[in-house]
PDB file of C-alpha atoms in Angstrom:
ATOM      1  CA  MET A   1     -23.953  35.243 -20.756  1.00 67.00           C
ATOM      2  CA  GLY A   2     -25.311  35.290 -17.321  1.00 77.00           C
ATOM      3  CA  ARG A   3     -23.764  38.448 -14.830  1.00 86.00           C
ATOM      4  CA  THR A   4     -22.256  35.577 -12.582  1.00 88.00           C
ATOM      5  CA  ASP A   5     -20.101  33.728 -15.335  1.00 93.00           C
ATOM      6  CA  LEU A   6     -16.701  32.758 -16.927  1.00 94.00           C
ATOM      7  CA  THR A   7     -16.126  34.842 -19.290  1.00 94.00           C
ATOM      8  CA  PRO A   8     -14.088  33.751 -22.090  1.00 94.00           C
ATOM      9  CA  GLU A   9     -10.870  34.497 -21.065  1.00 95.00           C
ATOM     10  CA  GLN A  10     -11.143  32.741 -17.999  1.00 95.00           C
ATOM     11  CA  TRP A  11     -12.905  29.371 -20.032  1.00 94.00           C
ATOM     12  CA  ALA A  12      -9.311  29.701 -21.857  1.00 94.00           C
ATOM     13  CA  LYS A  13      -7.917  30.394 -18.240  1.00 94.00           C
ATOM     14  CA  LEU A  14      -9.532  27.461 -16.379  1.00 95.00           C
ATOM     15  CA  GLU A  15     -10.438  24.547 -19.011  1.00 93.00           C
ATOM     16  CA  PRO A  16      -7.039  23.048 -19.691  1.00 93.00           C
ATOM     17  CA  GLU A  17      -6.795  22.265 -15.886  1.00 93.00           C
ATOM     18  CA  LEU A  18      -9.541  20.003 -15.658  1.00 92.00           C
ATOM     19  CA  PRO A  19      -9.402  16.294 -14.853  1.00 89.00           C
ATOM     20  CA  GLY A  20     -10.998  14.632 -17.829  1.00 86.00           C
ATOM     21  CA  ASN A  21     -14.407  12.029 -18.375  1.00 80.00           C
ATOM     22  CA  PRO A  22     -13.183   9.452 -14.785  1.00 79.00           C
ATOM     23  CA  ARG A  23     -12.170   5.363 -16.045  1.00 76.00           C
ATOM     24  CA  HIS A  24     -14.606   3.926 -14.424  1.00 78.00           C
ATOM     25  CA  GLY A  25     -18.901   5.170 -15.226  1.00 74.00           C
ATOM     26  CA  HIS A  26     -20.355   7.633 -17.178  1.00 78.00           C
ATOM     27  CA  ALA A  27     -18.237  10.488 -18.287  1.00 81.00           C
ATOM     28  CA  TYR A  28     -18.466  14.267 -17.659  1.00 82.00           C
ATOM     29  CA  LYS A  29     -21.812  16.459 -18.615  1.00 85.00           C
ATOM     30  CA  PRO A  30     -19.640  19.274 -20.035  1.00 88.00           C
ATOM     31  CA  HIS A  31     -17.619  21.598 -17.970  1.00 91.00           C
ATOM     32  CA  LEU A  32     -18.698  25.094 -18.757  1.00 94.00           C
ATOM     33  CA  PRO A  33     -22.325  25.922 -17.874  1.00 94.00           C
ATOM     34  CA  VAL A  34     -21.679  22.852 -14.925  1.00 95.00           C
ATOM     35  CA  ILE A  35     -18.622  24.866 -13.446  1.00 95.00           C
ATOM     36  CA  ASN A  36     -21.007  28.857 -14.374  1.00 96.00           C
ATOM     37  CA  GLY A  37     -23.904  26.658 -12.338  1.00 96.00           C
ATOM     38  CA  ILE A  38     -21.892  26.220  -9.222  1.00 96.00           C
ATOM     39  CA  LEU A  39     -20.633  29.834  -9.525  1.00 96.00           C
ATOM     40  CA  TRP A  40     -24.419  31.167 -10.190  1.00 96.00           C
ATOM     41  CA  ARG A  41     -24.168  29.566  -6.266  1.00 95.00           C
ATOM     42  CA  LEU A  42     -21.896  30.508  -4.695  1.00 95.00           C
ATOM     43  CA  LYS A  43     -22.567  33.986  -6.051  1.00 95.00           C
ATOM     44  CA  THR A  44     -26.019  34.088  -4.475  1.00 94.00           C
ATOM     45  CA  GLY A  45     -26.209  31.604  -1.593  1.00 93.00           C
ATOM     46  CA  ALA A  46     -29.106  30.596  -2.782  1.00 94.00           C
ATOM     47  CA  PRO A  47     -29.834  26.825  -2.213  1.00 94.00           C
ATOM     48  CA  TRP A  48     -28.718  24.335  -4.505  1.00 94.00           C
ATOM     49  CA  ARG A  49     -32.335  23.427  -5.937  1.00 94.00           C
ATOM     50  CA  ASP A  50     -32.654  27.422  -7.476  1.00 95.00           C
ATOM     51  CA  ILE A  51     -30.235  26.679  -9.689  1.00 94.00           C
ATOM     52  CA  PRO A  52     -31.485  28.364 -12.563  1.00 94.00           C
ATOM     53  CA  GLU A  53     -32.248  25.705 -15.438  1.00 93.00           C
ATOM     54  CA  ARG A  54     -29.746  27.167 -18.313  1.00 93.00           C
ATOM     55  CA  TYR A  55     -26.765  25.166 -15.946  1.00 94.00           C
ATOM     56  CA  GLY A  56     -28.235  22.078 -15.969  1.00 92.00           C
ATOM     57  CA  PRO A  57     -30.067  19.816 -13.507  1.00 94.00           C
ATOM     58  CA  TRP A  58     -28.697  20.491 -10.406  1.00 95.00           C
ATOM     59  CA  GLU A  59     -28.148  17.812  -9.081  1.00 95.00           C
ATOM     60  CA  THR A  60     -25.148  17.770 -11.568  1.00 94.00           C
ATOM     61  CA  CYS A  61     -23.739  21.065 -10.135  1.00 95.00           C
ATOM     62  CA  TRP A  62     -24.502  19.660  -7.406  1.00 95.00           C
ATOM     63  CA  ASP A  63     -23.000  16.411  -7.465  1.00 93.00           C
ATOM     64  CA  ARG A  64     -19.430  17.773  -9.409  1.00 93.00           C
ATOM     65  CA  PHE A  65     -19.051  20.453  -6.660  1.00 96.00           C
ATOM     66  CA  THR A  66     -19.520  17.829  -3.993  1.00 94.00           C
ATOM     67  CA  ARG A  67     -17.138  14.686  -5.607  1.00 92.00           C
ATOM     68  CA  TRP A  68     -14.181  18.232  -7.134  1.00 93.00           C
ATOM     69  CA  SER A  69     -14.115  18.808  -3.202  1.00 93.00           C
ATOM     70  CA  ARG A  70     -14.015  15.501  -1.822  1.00 91.00           C
ATOM     71  CA  ASP A  71     -10.737  14.402  -4.098  1.00 89.00           C
ATOM     72  CA  GLY A  72      -8.989  17.714  -3.889  1.00 91.00           C
ATOM     73  CA  THR A  73      -9.852  19.169  -7.017  1.00 94.00           C
ATOM     74  CA  TRP A  74     -10.286  22.364  -6.833  1.00 95.00           C
ATOM     75  CA  LYS A  75      -7.463  22.318  -4.056  1.00 94.00           C
ATOM     76  CA  ARG A  76      -5.463  20.968  -7.465  1.00 95.00           C
ATOM     77  CA  VAL A  77      -6.873  23.234 -10.024  1.00 95.00           C
ATOM     78  CA  LEU A  78      -6.085  26.456  -8.460  1.00 96.00           C
ATOM     79  CA  VAL A  79      -2.471  25.790  -6.900  1.00 94.00           C
ATOM     80  CA  ALA A  80      -2.063  24.938 -11.185  1.00 94.00           C
ATOM     81  CA  LEU A  81      -3.334  28.475 -12.329  1.00 95.00           C
ATOM     82  CA  GLN A  82      -0.750  29.757  -9.521  1.00 94.00           C
ATOM     83  CA  VAL A  83       1.892  27.235 -10.814  1.00 93.00           C
ATOM     84  CA  LYS A  84       1.356  28.969 -14.418  1.00 93.00           C
ATOM     85  CA  GLU A  85       1.028  32.443 -13.234  1.00 93.00           C
ATOM     86  CA  ASP A  86       4.480  32.046 -11.740  1.00 92.00           C
ATOM     87  CA  ALA A  87       6.307  31.003 -14.108  1.00 90.00           C
ATOM     88  CA  GLN A  88       5.075  34.487 -15.947  1.00 91.00           C
ATOM     89  CA  GLY A  89       6.341  36.485 -13.633  1.00 89.00           C
ATOM     90  CA  LYS A  90       3.294  38.082 -12.915  1.00 92.00           C
ATOM     91  CA  ILE A  91       3.128  36.473  -7.972  1.00 93.00           C
ATOM     92  CA  ASP A  92       4.284  39.723  -6.753  1.00 93.00           C
ATOM     93  CA  TRP A  93       5.390  38.094  -3.508  1.00 93.00           C
ATOM     94  CA  ASP A  94       7.777  40.897  -2.030  1.00 92.00           C
ATOM     95  CA  GLY A  95       3.571  42.677  -1.478  1.00 91.00           C
ATOM     96  CA  ALA A  96       2.633  39.519   0.214  1.00 93.00           C
ATOM     97  CA  SER A  97       0.778  39.769   3.348  1.00 94.00           C
ATOM     98  CA  LEU A  98      -1.765  37.647   5.292  1.00 93.00           C
ATOM     99  CA  ASP A  99      -4.928  37.552   8.191  1.00 93.00           C
ATOM    100  CA  SER A 100      -8.123  36.555   9.306  1.00 93.00           C
ATOM    101  CA  THR A 101     -11.974  36.551   9.336  1.00 93.00           C
ATOM    102  CA  SER A 102     -14.754  35.167  10.030  1.00 92.00           C
ATOM    103  CA  CYS A 103     -17.771  33.264   8.321  1.00 92.00           C
ATOM    104  CA  LYS A 104     -21.121  33.262  10.503  1.00 92.00           C
ATOM    105  CA  ALA A 105     -22.157  29.683  10.242  1.00 89.00           C
ATOM    106  CA  HIS A 106     -25.964  29.485   9.314  1.00 88.00           C
ATOM    107  CA  ARG A 107     -28.411  27.208  10.522  1.00 87.00           C
ATOM    108  CA  ALA A 108     -28.120  25.028   7.642  1.00 84.00           C
ATOM    109  CA  ALA A 109     -25.213  24.697   8.693  1.00 82.00           C
ATOM    110  CA  VAL A 110     -25.740  23.291  11.729  1.00 79.00           C
ATOM    111  CA  GLY A 111     -25.761  19.611  13.550  1.00 73.00           C
ATOM    112  CA  ALA A 112     -22.471  17.923  11.841  1.00 66.00           C
ATOM    113  CA  ARG A 113     -20.833  15.262  13.555  1.00 63.00           C
ATOM    114  CA  LYS A 114     -18.980  17.006  16.900  1.00 59.00           C
ATOM    115  CA  GLN A 115     -16.448  13.689  16.852  1.00 58.00           C
ATOM    116  CA  PRO A 116     -13.910  14.024  14.285  1.00 54.00           C
ATOM    117  CA  ALA A 117     -13.532  12.568  11.971  1.00 51.00           C
ATOM    118  CA  LYS A 118     -11.852   8.181  12.062  1.00 51.00           C
ATOM    119  CA  LEU A 119      -8.540   9.531  10.048  1.00 45.00           C
ATOM    120  CA  GLY A 120      -7.615   7.437   6.313  1.00 44.00           C
ATOM    121  CA  LYS A 121     -11.369   7.301   5.307  1.00 46.00           C
ATOM    122  CA  LYS A 122     -12.226   8.450   2.489  1.00 41.00           C
ATOM    123  CA  GLY A 123     -12.953  12.279   1.497  1.00 40.00           C
ATOM    124  CA  ALA A 124     -12.860  12.637   5.534  1.00 43.00           C
ATOM    125  CA  LEU A 125     -11.431  15.555   7.444  1.00 50.00           C
ATOM    126  CA  ASN A 126     -10.227  15.527  10.253  1.00 58.00           C
ATOM    127  CA  ASP A 127     -12.631  18.200  12.328  1.00 73.00           C
ATOM    128  CA  GLU A 128     -15.659  20.711  10.177  1.00 84.00           C
ATOM    129  CA  TRP A 129     -13.963  23.955  11.656  1.00 85.00           C
ATOM    130  CA  LEU A 130     -17.338  24.845  13.673  1.00 83.00           C
ATOM    131  CA  GLY A 131     -16.732  26.489  16.593  1.00 82.00           C
ATOM    132  CA  ILE A 132     -18.334  29.182  18.776  1.00 82.00           C
ATOM    133  CA  SER A 133     -17.164  32.134  19.811  1.00 78.00           C
ATOM    134  CA  ARG A 134     -19.000  35.922  20.072  1.00 77.00           C
ATOM    135  CA  GLY A 135     -20.233  35.812  17.739  1.00 75.00           C
ATOM    136  CA  GLY A 136     -22.555  32.707  17.945  1.00 83.00           C
ATOM    137  CA  ARG A 137     -20.825  29.483  15.711  1.00 87.00           C
ATOM    138  CA  ASN A 138     -18.952  30.440  12.868  1.00 89.00           C
ATOM    139  CA  SER A 139     -15.399  29.509  10.684  1.00 91.00           C
ATOM    140  CA  LYS A 140     -12.800  31.806   9.665  1.00 93.00           C
ATOM    141  CA  ILE A 141     -10.856  31.261   7.173  1.00 95.00           C
ATOM    142  CA  HIS A 142      -6.902  32.460   7.080  1.00 95.00           C
ATOM    143  CA  VAL A 143      -5.135  34.001   4.111  1.00 96.00           C
ATOM    144  CA  LEU A 144      -1.608  34.968   2.579  1.00 95.00           C
ATOM    145  CA  THR A 145      -2.319  37.315  -0.423  1.00 95.00           C
ATOM    146  CA  GLU A 146       0.239  38.673  -2.918  1.00 94.00           C
ATOM    147  CA  GLY A 147       0.863  41.525  -3.545  1.00 92.00           C
ATOM    148  CA  LYS A 148      -1.773  41.552  -6.297  1.00 93.00           C
ATOM    149  CA  ARG A 149      -5.262  40.915  -4.202  1.00 94.00           C
ATOM    150  CA  ARG A 150      -4.083  37.352  -5.371  1.00 95.00           C
ATOM    151  CA  PRO A 151      -5.275  34.619  -2.411  1.00 95.00           C
ATOM    152  CA  LEU A 152      -1.075  31.910  -2.843  1.00 94.00           C
ATOM    153  CA  ALA A 153      -2.946  29.921   0.693  1.00 94.00           C
ATOM    154  CA  VAL A 154      -5.873  30.070   2.078  1.00 95.00           C
ATOM    155  CA  LEU A 155      -6.800  27.697   6.048  1.00 94.00           C
ATOM    156  CA  VAL A 156     -10.103  27.531   7.460  1.00 93.00           C
ATOM    157  CA  SER A 157     -10.175  26.118  11.339  1.00 91.00           C
ATOM    158  CA  GLU A 158     -12.761  27.887  14.251  1.00 88.00           C
ATOM    159  CA  GLY A 159     -14.098  30.332  14.860  1.00 87.00           C
ATOM    160  CA  GLN A 160     -12.998  30.850  18.359  1.00 88.00           C
ATOM    161  CA  ALA A 161      -9.504  28.963  16.540  1.00 87.00           C
ATOM    162  CA  SER A 162      -6.470  32.374  17.279  1.00 88.00           C
ATOM    163  CA  ASP A 163      -4.742  33.710  14.939  1.00 90.00           C
ATOM    164  CA  PRO A 164      -1.138  33.411  15.949  1.00 91.00           C
ATOM    165  CA  THR A 165      -1.501  29.680  15.846  1.00 92.00           C
ATOM    166  CA  TYR A 166      -2.383  29.829  11.999  1.00 92.00           C
ATOM    167  CA  LEU A 167       0.477  31.497  11.161  1.00 92.00           C
ATOM    168  CA  LEU A 168       3.053  28.619  10.746  1.00 92.00           C
ATOM    169  CA  PRO A 169       0.087  26.419   9.006  1.00 92.00           C
ATOM    170  CA  LEU A 170      -0.931  28.902   6.158  1.00 93.00           C
ATOM    171  CA  LEU A 171       3.078  29.398   5.719  1.00 93.00           C
ATOM    172  CA  ASP A 172       3.588  25.717   5.216  1.00 92.00           C
ATOM    173  CA  GLU A 173       0.303  25.473   2.366  1.00 92.00           C
ATOM    174  CA  VAL A 174       2.899  27.528  -0.526  1.00 92.00           C
ATOM    175  CA  CYS A 175       3.905  25.301  -2.648  1.00 88.00           C
ATOM    176  CA  ILE A 176       4.204  26.647  -6.680  1.00 90.00           C
ATOM    177  CA  ARG A 177       6.440  24.750  -7.745  1.00 88.00           C
ATOM    178  CA  ARG A 178       8.617  25.889 -10.383  1.00 83.00           C
ATOM    179  CA  PRO A 179       8.880  25.441 -14.404  1.00 76.00           C
ATOM    180  CA  GLY A 180      12.351  23.797 -14.489  1.00 76.00           C
ATOM    181  CA  PRO A 181      14.335  21.786 -11.491  1.00 78.00           C
ATOM    182  CA  GLY A 182      14.886  22.839  -8.036  1.00 80.00           C
ATOM    183  CA  ARG A 183      12.579  22.642  -5.251  1.00 86.00           C
ATOM    184  CA  PRO A 184       8.827  24.645  -5.122  1.00 88.00           C
ATOM    185  CA  ARG A 185       8.307  27.570  -4.112  1.00 87.00           C
ATOM    186  CA  LYS A 186       7.382  28.291  -0.487  1.00 88.00           C
ATOM    187  CA  ARG A 187       7.498  31.724   1.323  1.00 88.00           C
ATOM    188  CA  PRO A 188       7.938  34.900  -0.197  1.00 92.00           C
ATOM    189  CA  PRO A 189      10.564  37.214   1.649  1.00 93.00           C
ATOM    190  CA  MET A 190       8.141  39.328   3.540  1.00 92.00           C
ATOM    191  CA  VAL A 191       4.794  39.400   5.420  1.00 93.00           C
ATOM    192  CA  ARG A 192       2.812  42.318   6.615  1.00 93.00           C
ATOM    193  CA  VAL A 193       1.221  41.104   9.445  1.00 92.00           C
ATOM    194  CA  ASP A 194      -1.306  43.585  12.015  1.00 90.00           C
ATOM    195  CA  ARG A 195      -1.039  43.142  16.117  1.00 89.00           C
ATOM    196  CA  ALA A 196      -2.117  40.643  16.654  1.00 88.00           C
ATOM    197  CA  TYR A 197       0.496  38.966  14.687  1.00 88.00           C
ATOM    198  CA  GLY A 198       3.276  40.863  16.668  1.00 85.00           C
ATOM    199  CA  ALA A 199       4.553  38.559  20.318  1.00 85.00           C
ATOM    200  CA  ARG A 200       7.628  37.414  19.753  1.00 85.00           C
ATOM    201  CA  LYS A 201       7.454  34.169  19.920  1.00 88.00           C
ATOM    202  CA  TYR A 202       6.026  34.202  15.614  1.00 89.00           C
ATOM    203  CA  ARG A 203       8.479  37.292  15.350  1.00 88.00           C
ATOM    204  CA  GLN A 204      10.603  34.260  15.757  1.00 90.00           C
ATOM    205  CA  GLN A 205       8.788  31.674  14.279  1.00 90.00           C
ATOM    206  CA  LEU A 206       9.234  33.614  10.541  1.00 91.00           C
ATOM    207  CA  ARG A 207      12.338  34.907  11.230  1.00 91.00           C
ATOM    208  CA  SER A 208      13.535  31.401  11.012  1.00 91.00           C
ATOM    209  CA  ARG A 209      12.076  30.676   7.173  1.00 91.00           C
ATOM    210  CA  LYS A 210      14.627  34.093   6.631  1.00 92.00           C
ATOM    211  CA  ILE A 211      11.623  36.199   5.852  1.00 92.00           C
ATOM    212  CA  VAL A 212      10.876  39.410   7.223  1.00 91.00           C
ATOM    213  CA  CYS A 213       7.675  40.503   9.922  1.00 90.00           C
ATOM    214  CA  VAL A 214       6.592  43.901   8.747  1.00 91.00           C
ATOM    215  CA  CYS A 215       4.535  43.959  12.304  1.00 88.00           C
ATOM    216  CA  PRO A 216       4.072  47.249  14.890  1.00 87.00           C
ATOM    217  CA  GLU A 217       5.002  46.190  18.276  1.00 81.00           C
ATOM    218  CA  ARG A 218       2.509  45.654  21.108  1.00 79.00           C
ATOM    219  CA  LYS A 219       1.392  47.653  23.624  1.00 80.00           C
ATOM    220  CA  ASP A 220       1.508  45.440  25.742  1.00 77.00           C
ATOM    221  CA  ALA A 221       4.478  43.554  24.598  1.00 76.00           C
ATOM    222  CA  LYS A 222       5.942  47.566  25.013  1.00 75.00           C
ATOM    223  CA  LYS A 223       5.033  48.560  28.217  1.00 78.00           C
ATOM    224  CA  ALA A 224       7.029  44.942  29.551  1.00 77.00           C
ATOM    225  CA  ARG A 225       9.552  45.974  27.336  1.00 76.00           C
ATOM    226  CA  LEU A 226       9.536  49.952  28.890  1.00 80.00           C
ATOM    227  CA  LYS A 227       9.825  48.857  32.783  1.00 79.00           C
ATOM    228  CA  LYS A 228      12.587  46.243  32.074  1.00 79.00           C
ATOM    229  CA  GLY A 229      14.490  49.813  31.524  1.00 79.00           C
ATOM    230  CA  SER A 230      17.874  48.242  29.990  1.00 77.00           C
ATOM    231  CA  ARG A 231      17.046  44.425  30.471  1.00 75.00           C
ATOM    232  CA  GLY A 232      14.688  45.033  27.709  1.00 74.00           C
ATOM    233  CA  GLY A 233      15.582  45.595  25.148  1.00 73.00           C
ATOM    234  CA  ARG A 234      15.343  47.786  22.207  1.00 79.00           C
ATOM    235  CA  PRO A 235      12.290  47.716  19.710  1.00 76.00           C
ATOM    236  CA  PRO A 236      11.132  45.729  17.594  1.00 78.00           C
ATOM    237  CA  LYS A 237      11.915  46.549  13.710  1.00 83.00           C
ATOM    238  CA  PHE A 238       9.137  48.084  11.933  1.00 81.00           C
ATOM    239  CA  ASP A 239       8.824  49.615   8.030  1.00 82.00           C
ATOM    240  CA  ALA A 240       6.246  52.383   8.063  1.00 83.00           C
ATOM    241  CA  GLU A 241       6.361  52.910   5.390  1.00 87.00           C
ATOM    242  CA  ALA A 242       6.360  48.908   3.818  1.00 85.00           C
ATOM    243  CA  ASP A 243       3.165  48.630   6.787  1.00 85.00           C
ATOM    244  CA  LYS A 244       1.124  50.348   4.236  1.00 87.00           C
ATOM    245  CA  GLY A 245       0.363  47.264   2.265  1.00 87.00           C
ATOM    246  CA  ARG A 246      -0.967  45.075   4.255  1.00 89.00           C
ATOM    247  CA  GLN A 247      -4.536  46.810   2.990  1.00 91.00           C
ATOM    248  CA  VAL A 248      -3.829  44.015   0.287  1.00 93.00           C
ATOM    249  CA  VAL A 249      -4.950  41.345   2.355  1.00 94.00           C
ATOM    250  CA  GLU A 250      -8.047  43.502   3.449  1.00 94.00           C
ATOM    251  CA  CYS A 251      -8.837  43.982  -0.267  1.00 94.00           C
ATOM    252  CA  ASN A 252      -8.616  39.806  -1.026  1.00 95.00           C
ATOM    253  CA  ILE A 253     -10.772  39.604   1.241  1.00 95.00           C
ATOM    254  CA  ASN A 254     -14.055  41.732   0.794  1.00 95.00           C
ATOM    255  CA  ARG A 255     -13.050  40.140  -3.105  1.00 95.00           C
ATOM    256  CA  LEU A 256     -13.521  36.496  -0.911  1.00 95.00           C
ATOM    257  CA  LYS A 257     -16.592  37.841   1.158  1.00 95.00           C
ATOM    258  CA  ASP A 258     -18.689  39.160  -2.141  1.00 95.00           C
ATOM    259  CA  PHE A 259     -19.275  35.144  -3.075  1.00 96.00           C
ATOM    260  CA  ARG A 260     -22.285  35.562  -0.374  1.00 95.00           C
ATOM    261  CA  ALA A 261     -21.790  31.472   0.308  1.00 94.00           C
ATOM    262  CA  LEU A 262     -18.170  32.746   1.391  1.00 94.00           C
ATOM    263  CA  ALA A 263     -19.341  35.573   3.256  1.00 94.00           C
ATOM    264  CA  THR A 264     -21.532  33.170   5.455  1.00 93.00           C
ATOM    265  CA  ARG A 265     -20.978  29.590   6.188  1.00 93.00           C
ATOM    266  CA  TYR A 266     -24.493  27.411   4.483  1.00 93.00           C
ATOM    267  CA  GLU A 267     -22.102  23.991   3.807  1.00 91.00           C
ATOM    268  CA  LYS A 268     -22.497  21.977   6.197  1.00 88.00           C
ATOM    269  CA  ARG A 269     -19.826  19.458   5.904  1.00 88.00           C
ATOM    270  CA  GLY A 270     -15.696  21.117   6.434  1.00 88.00           C
ATOM    271  CA  HIS A 271     -14.898  20.789   2.661  1.00 89.00           C
ATOM    272  CA  GLN A 272     -17.675  21.967   1.289  1.00 91.00           C
ATOM    273  CA  PHE A 273     -17.153  25.124   2.441  1.00 93.00           C
ATOM    274  CA  LEU A 274     -13.395  24.264   2.275  1.00 94.00           C
ATOM    275  CA  ALA A 275     -14.692  22.959  -2.066  1.00 94.00           C
ATOM    276  CA  VAL A 276     -16.488  27.537  -1.782  1.00 95.00           C
ATOM    277  CA  VAL A 277     -13.225  28.890  -0.379  1.00 96.00           C
ATOM    278  CA  HIS A 278     -11.225  27.555  -2.795  1.00 96.00           C
ATOM    279  CA  VAL A 279     -13.810  28.680  -5.827  1.00 96.00           C
ATOM    280  CA  ALA A 280     -13.843  32.375  -5.170  1.00 96.00           C
ATOM    281  CA  CYS A 281     -10.144  31.916  -4.997  1.00 96.00           C
ATOM    282  CA  ILE A 282     -10.442  30.039  -8.251  1.00 97.00           C
ATOM    283  CA  VAL A 283     -11.336  32.979  -9.270  1.00 96.00           C
ATOM    284  CA  LEU A 284     -10.024  35.742  -8.314  1.00 96.00           C
ATOM    285  CA  TRP A 285      -7.378  33.956  -9.925  1.00 96.00           C
ATOM    286  CA  LEU A 286      -8.492  34.000 -13.425  1.00 93.00           C
TER     287      LEU A 286
END
């Protein structure tokens, strides 16, 4: 058993959520060695051709990873694992925290189409999420984490994108079905964020969804409020004790970046890099 391979306990959780053989074409080769080969590549950041022979042909690992990234299988597996954990009451909704991180793009990631793909085309995305910021060409991953340092939702954007603009889209990504009747769970009762999300506009967005915002007041907002005097109103509520729990999202990001293919973007296509993020999240839920 390799260092990056799934343990028997992890495989027992993952196997029931994997798709069966396709209706048309050849049957899948056994999933376990192929997925272990995919994990070896994502953990090490090595080229696909360097996958050890014990995992089978590298072409099989690449083909299954790419095929499941196009049809959304990786995301469905991630959601299924979250649903199981929530049904057993193992998700800490009260400890939710939100942040983002940048991933520098390797030179192998550049060269994708500059024009957005046509919507409706099978496997096409509206963007490759590769932009230019002060750090060069990179992508940004937005993460919403529950209290046990596991991701509830992830989004990918261009590296120069503003963090707060993805606040609501990231919350919309949360959709965990309940085992019985009723609507799926879509929002945590409280979210801890840093000062980048502290503008009044984003506080109001969270308040409109009945989500408590735990965020220190921005220095420019405080200066403008004091400048207005009594017309500036009261400072926003801030629970310093609850804010100490914001470190869970930083820990989660550190665990995600243990996957070297995620810490540095090697994938040229957007759907492939998003699949890298989803596979890393799956391992954390296992």
